[in-house]
Structure formats: C-alpha cells, structure tokens
mmCIF file with all atom_site columns, C-alpha atoms in Angstrom:
data_model
loop_
_atom_site.group_PDB
_atom_site.id
_atom_site.type_symbol
_atom_site.label_atom_id
_atom_site.label_alt_id
_atom_site.label_comp_id
_atom_site.label_asym_id
_atom_site.label_entity_id
_atom_site.label_seq_id
_atom_site.pdbx_PDB_ins_code
_atom_site.Cartn_x
_atom_site.Cartn_y
_atom_site.Cartn_z
_atom_site.occupancy
_atom_site.B_iso_or_equiv
_atom_site.pdbx_formal_charge
_atom_site.auth_seq_id
_atom_site.auth_comp_id
_atom_site.auth_asym_id
_atom_site.auth_atom_id
_atom_site.pdbx_PDB_model_num
ATOM 1  C CA . MET A 1 1  ? 5.453   -30.434 -6.636  1.00 72.00 ? 1  MET A CA 1
ATOM 2  C CA . SER A 1 2  ? 2.335   -28.393 -7.698  1.00 81.00 ? 2  SER A CA 1
ATOM 3  C CA . LYS A 1 3  ? 2.820   -25.101 -9.598  1.00 75.00 ? 3  LYS A CA 1
ATOM 4  C CA . VAL A 1 4  ? 1.107   -22.101 -7.884  1.00 78.00 ? 4  VAL A CA 1
ATOM 5  C CA . ILE A 1 5  ? 0.374   -18.532 -9.267  1.00 79.00 ? 5  ILE A CA 1
ATOM 6  C CA . LEU A 1 6  ? 1.129   -15.200 -7.468  1.00 80.00 ? 6  LEU A CA 1
ATOM 7  C CA . VAL A 1 7  ? -0.704  -12.623 -8.816  1.00 79.00 ? 7  VAL A CA 1
ATOM 8  C CA . LEU A 1 8  ? 1.277   -8.981  -8.372  1.00 85.00 ? 8  LEU A CA 1
ATOM 9  C CA . PRO A 1 9  ? -0.426  -5.923  -9.542  1.00 85.00 ? 9  PRO A CA 1
ATOM 10 C CA . GLU A 1 10 ? 2.271   -5.066  -12.049 1.00 89.00 ? 10 GLU A CA 1
ATOM 11 C CA . MET A 1 11 ? 5.591   -6.800  -13.358 1.00 89.00 ? 11 MET A CA 1
ATOM 12 C CA . PRO A 1 12 ? 8.459   -5.495  -11.230 1.00 88.00 ? 12 PRO A CA 1
ATOM 13 C CA . GLU A 1 13 ? 11.394  -4.179  -13.690 1.00 86.00 ? 13 GLU A CA 1
ATOM 14 C CA . LYS A 1 14 ? 14.248  -5.201  -11.355 1.00 83.00 ? 14 LYS A CA 1
ATOM 15 C CA . CYS A 1 15 ? 14.673  -7.646  -8.379  1.00 83.00 ? 15 CYS A CA 1
ATOM 16 C CA . THR A 1 16 ? 14.774  -5.083  -5.962  1.00 82.00 ? 16 THR A CA 1
ATOM 17 C CA . GLU A 1 17 ? 11.105  -4.105  -6.602  1.00 86.00 ? 17 GLU A CA 1
ATOM 18 C CA . CYS A 1 18 ? 9.915   -7.885  -6.577  1.00 88.00 ? 18 CYS A CA 1
ATOM 19 C CA . PRO A 1 19 ? 8.110   -9.174  -3.262  1.00 90.00 ? 19 PRO A CA 1
ATOM 20 C CA . ALA A 1 20 ? 10.234  -12.506 -3.726  1.00 88.00 ? 20 ALA A CA 1
ATOM 21 C CA . CYS A 1 21 ? 13.335  -10.456 -3.485  1.00 88.00 ? 21 CYS A CA 1
ATOM 22 C CA . SER A 1 22 ? 15.045  -10.693 -0.075  1.00 87.00 ? 22 SER A CA 1
ATOM 23 C CA . GLY A 1 23 ? 18.307  -8.923  1.106   1.00 79.00 ? 23 GLY A CA 1
ATOM 24 C CA . HIS A 1 24 ? 20.429  -6.477  -0.876  1.00 72.00 ? 24 HIS A CA 1
ATOM 25 C CA . GLY A 1 25 ? 23.954  -6.488  -2.528  1.00 67.00 ? 25 GLY A CA 1
ATOM 26 C CA . ILE A 1 26 ? 25.819  -9.801  -2.182  1.00 69.00 ? 26 ILE A CA 1
ATOM 27 C CA . ALA A 1 27 ? 23.121  -11.629 0.050   1.00 74.00 ? 27 ALA A CA 1
ATOM 28 C CA . THR A 1 28 ? 20.291  -11.056 -2.347  1.00 82.00 ? 28 THR A CA 1
ATOM 29 C CA . LEU A 1 29 ? 18.206  -14.072 -2.578  1.00 88.00 ? 29 LEU A CA 1
ATOM 30 C CA . CYS A 1 30 ? 15.134  -14.728 -4.992  1.00 88.00 ? 30 CYS A CA 1
ATOM 31 C CA . ARG A 1 31 ? 12.963  -16.460 -2.546  1.00 89.00 ? 31 ARG A CA 1
ATOM 32 C CA . ALA A 1 32 ? 10.892  -17.654 -5.528  1.00 88.00 ? 32 ALA A CA 1
ATOM 33 C CA . GLU A 1 33 ? 13.706  -19.789 -7.037  1.00 88.00 ? 33 GLU A CA 1
ATOM 34 C CA . GLY A 1 34 ? 15.738  -20.205 -3.941  1.00 89.00 ? 34 GLY A CA 1
ATOM 35 C CA . LYS A 1 35 ? 19.029  -18.574 -5.747  1.00 86.00 ? 35 LYS A CA 1
ATOM 36 C CA . PHE A 1 36 ? 21.598  -16.131 -4.432  1.00 83.00 ? 36 PHE A CA 1
ATOM 37 C CA . MET A 1 37 ? 22.368  -13.522 -6.934  1.00 79.00 ? 37 MET A CA 1
ATOM 38 C CA . ASN A 1 38 ? 24.300  -10.234 -7.235  1.00 70.00 ? 38 ASN A CA 1
ATOM 39 C CA . ALA A 1 39 ? 22.632  -7.190  -6.612  1.00 60.00 ? 39 ALA A CA 1
ATOM 40 C CA . CYS A 1 40 ? 19.980  -7.256  -9.575  1.00 61.00 ? 40 CYS A CA 1
ATOM 41 C CA . ILE A 1 41 ? 19.996  -3.212  -10.213 1.00 61.00 ? 41 ILE A CA 1
ATOM 42 C CA . GLY A 1 42 ? 19.717  -3.363  -14.112 1.00 67.00 ? 42 GLY A CA 1
ATOM 43 C CA . GLY A 1 43 ? 16.751  -5.667  -14.462 1.00 75.00 ? 43 GLY A CA 1
ATOM 44 C CA . ARG A 1 44 ? 15.519  -8.927  -14.131 1.00 80.00 ? 44 ARG A CA 1
ATOM 45 C CA . PRO A 1 45 ? 17.564  -11.952 -14.786 1.00 82.00 ? 45 PRO A CA 1
ATOM 46 C CA . SER A 1 46 ? 16.864  -14.417 -17.538 1.00 84.00 ? 46 SER A CA 1
ATOM 47 C CA . TRP A 1 47 ? 15.851  -17.450 -15.203 1.00 86.00 ? 47 TRP A CA 1
ATOM 48 C CA . CYS A 1 48 ? 13.279  -15.146 -13.358 1.00 87.00 ? 48 CYS A CA 1
ATOM 49 C CA . PRO A 1 49 ? 9.887   -17.163 -12.826 1.00 88.00 ? 49 PRO A CA 1
ATOM 50 C CA . LEU A 1 50 ? 7.775   -14.239 -13.410 1.00 89.00 ? 50 LEU A CA 1
ATOM 51 C CA . ARG A 1 51 ? 5.559   -14.128 -16.465 1.00 85.00 ? 51 ARG A CA 1
ATOM 52 C CA . LEU A 1 52 ? 3.037   -11.534 -17.740 1.00 84.00 ? 52 LEU A CA 1
ATOM 53 C CA . MET A 1 53 ? -0.783  -12.487 -17.357 1.00 79.00 ? 53 MET A CA 1
ATOM 54 C CA . PRO A 1 54 ? -2.139  -13.332 -20.610 1.00 78.00 ? 54 PRO A CA 1
ATOM 55 C CA . GLU A 1 55 ? -5.012  -10.935 -21.723 1.00 79.00 ? 55 GLU A CA 1
ATOM 56 C CA . LYS A 1 56 ? -8.616  -11.469 -21.872 1.00 77.00 ? 56 LYS A CA 1
ATOM 57 C CA . GLU A 1 57 ? -9.777  -11.969 -25.566 1.00 76.00 ? 57 GLU A CA 1
ATOM 58 C CA . ASP A 1 58 ? -12.448 -9.576  -27.382 1.00 74.00 ? 58 ASP A CA 1
ATOM 59 C CA . LEU A 1 59 ? -15.499 -11.835 -27.622 1.00 66.00 ? 59 LEU A CA 1
ATOM 60 C CA . ASP A 1 60 ? -16.927 -12.129 -31.277 1.00 64.00 ? 60 ASP A CA 1
ATOM 61 C CA . TYR A 1 61 ? -19.920 -14.416 -31.526 1.00 60.00 ? 61 TYR A CA 1
ATOM 62 C CA . THR A 1 62 ? -20.083 -14.565 -35.383 1.00 62.00 ? 62 THR A CA 1
ATOM 63 C CA . GLU A 1 63 ? -17.644 -17.558 -34.628 1.00 62.00 ? 63 GLU A CA 1
ATOM 64 C CA . THR A 1 64 ? -19.329 -20.034 -32.616 1.00 63.00 ? 64 THR A CA 1
ATOM 65 C CA . TRP A 1 65 ? -16.486 -22.045 -31.870 1.00 62.00 ? 65 TRP A CA 1
ATOM 66 C CA . ALA A 1 66 ? -14.020 -19.536 -31.350 1.00 60.00 ? 66 ALA A CA 1
ATOM 67 C CA . GLY A 1 67 ? -16.515 -17.380 -29.326 1.00 62.00 ? 67 GLY A CA 1
ATOM 68 C CA . GLY A 1 68 ? -17.083 -20.168 -26.790 1.00 69.00 ? 68 GLY A CA 1
ATOM 69 C CA . TYR A 1 69 ? -13.065 -20.933 -26.702 1.00 71.00 ? 69 TYR A CA 1
ATOM 70 C CA . LYS A 1 70 ? -12.658 -17.108 -25.787 1.00 76.00 ? 70 LYS A CA 1
ATOM 71 C CA . VAL A 1 71 ? -15.418 -17.320 -23.132 1.00 78.00 ? 71 VAL A CA 1
ATOM 72 C CA . GLY A 1 72 ? -13.809 -19.990 -21.499 1.00 79.00 ? 72 GLY A CA 1
ATOM 73 C CA . TRP A 1 73 ? -10.244 -18.381 -21.745 1.00 81.00 ? 73 TRP A CA 1
ATOM 74 C CA . ASN A 1 74 ? -11.739 -15.116 -20.013 1.00 82.00 ? 74 ASN A CA 1
ATOM 75 C CA . ASP A 1 75 ? -13.201 -17.439 -17.350 1.00 85.00 ? 75 ASP A CA 1
ATOM 76 C CA . VAL A 1 76 ? -9.785  -18.631 -16.549 1.00 83.00 ? 76 VAL A CA 1
ATOM 77 C CA . ILE A 1 77 ? -8.018  -15.080 -16.542 1.00 82.00 ? 77 ILE A CA 1
ATOM 78 C CA . ARG A 1 78 ? -10.905 -14.284 -14.134 1.00 84.00 ? 78 ARG A CA 1
ATOM 79 C CA . ALA A 1 79 ? -10.184 -16.997 -11.753 1.00 84.00 ? 79 ALA A CA 1
ATOM 80 C CA . ILE A 1 80 ? -6.501  -16.191 -11.690 1.00 80.00 ? 80 ILE A CA 1
ATOM 81 C CA . GLU A 1 81 ? -7.125  -12.520 -11.143 1.00 79.00 ? 81 GLU A CA 1
ATOM 82 C CA . GLY A 1 82 ? -9.437  -13.614 -8.180  1.00 77.00 ? 82 GLY A CA 1
ATOM 83 C CA . SER A 1 83 ? -12.547 -12.076 -9.202  1.00 68.00 ? 83 SER A CA 1
ATOM 84 C CA . GLY A 1 84 ? -14.267 -15.453 -9.474  1.00 56.00 ? 84 GLY A CA 1
ATOM 85 C CA . GLU A 1 85 ? -17.572 -14.286 -10.626 1.00 56.00 ? 85 GLU A CA 1
ATOM 86 C CA . ASP A 1 86 ? -19.213 -15.745 -13.951 1.00 50.00 ? 86 ASP A CA 1
ATOM 87 C CA . GLU A 1 87 ? -19.727 -12.285 -15.725 1.00 51.00 ? 87 GLU A CA 1
ATOM 88 C CA . ALA A 1 88 ? -23.041 -12.953 -17.727 1.00 46.00 ? 88 ALA A CA 1
ATOM 89 C CA . SER A 1 89 ? -22.120 -10.044 -19.923 1.00 47.00 ? 89 SER A CA 1
ATOM 90 C CA . ASP A 1 90 ? -19.406 -12.410 -21.803 1.00 49.00 ? 90 ASP A CA 1
ATOM 91 C CA . ARG A 1 91 ? -21.967 -15.006 -22.439 1.00 49.00 ? 91 ARG A CA 1
ATOM 92 C CA . GLU A 1 92 ? -24.909 -12.653 -23.927 1.00 48.00 ? 92 GLU A CA 1
ATOM 93 C CA . GLU A 1 93 ? -25.060 -11.293 -27.358 1.00 40.00 ? 93 GLU A CA 1
#
C-alpha cells in the first residue's frame, strides 16, 4: 500500500483535536491507525502517525552543492504544502 501525506494546519496536542479521531470515551477510534483507544485526553499516544513538517532551509549560495540541495529540499516542502509553485526567488542570487 502506498504512503500518503495529510497536511494539517497545526499539530493537534491531543487525539480529540485531531481530524482522524472518531468518537469519544471508550469508543474513540483513530481512523489513521484503525485502533480503538481510551479517551486520549492527556496528549498523543506514542504510536500516533502524525509527524511535524520539516522546515525549509535557509539558502546560502556560497556552497554550490549544499545550495542546490537546499533548493531541492525547499521544492519538496512546497510540493507537500500544496503551493506547487517554483519560487524563482529561491534560485536567484
């Protein structure tokens, strides 16, 4: 099965704030993992599949290889965020 990415505006601090949470109390279901759990009030469980988005890199064109790597990295972050636009400002000195 292929992996997918769901981009949320911010990381939920507990399961009940997550759009993948269904139900309340004993019948709480994590739809992302397909697991039933106790009401996850105190935070996210260790098996939670949510991960923080990596940050864009600051571009420094004094290092040619590293600068090219960072441009590519930032392109991937933009694609994940859904902006889909190549920002020419990242490629200009």
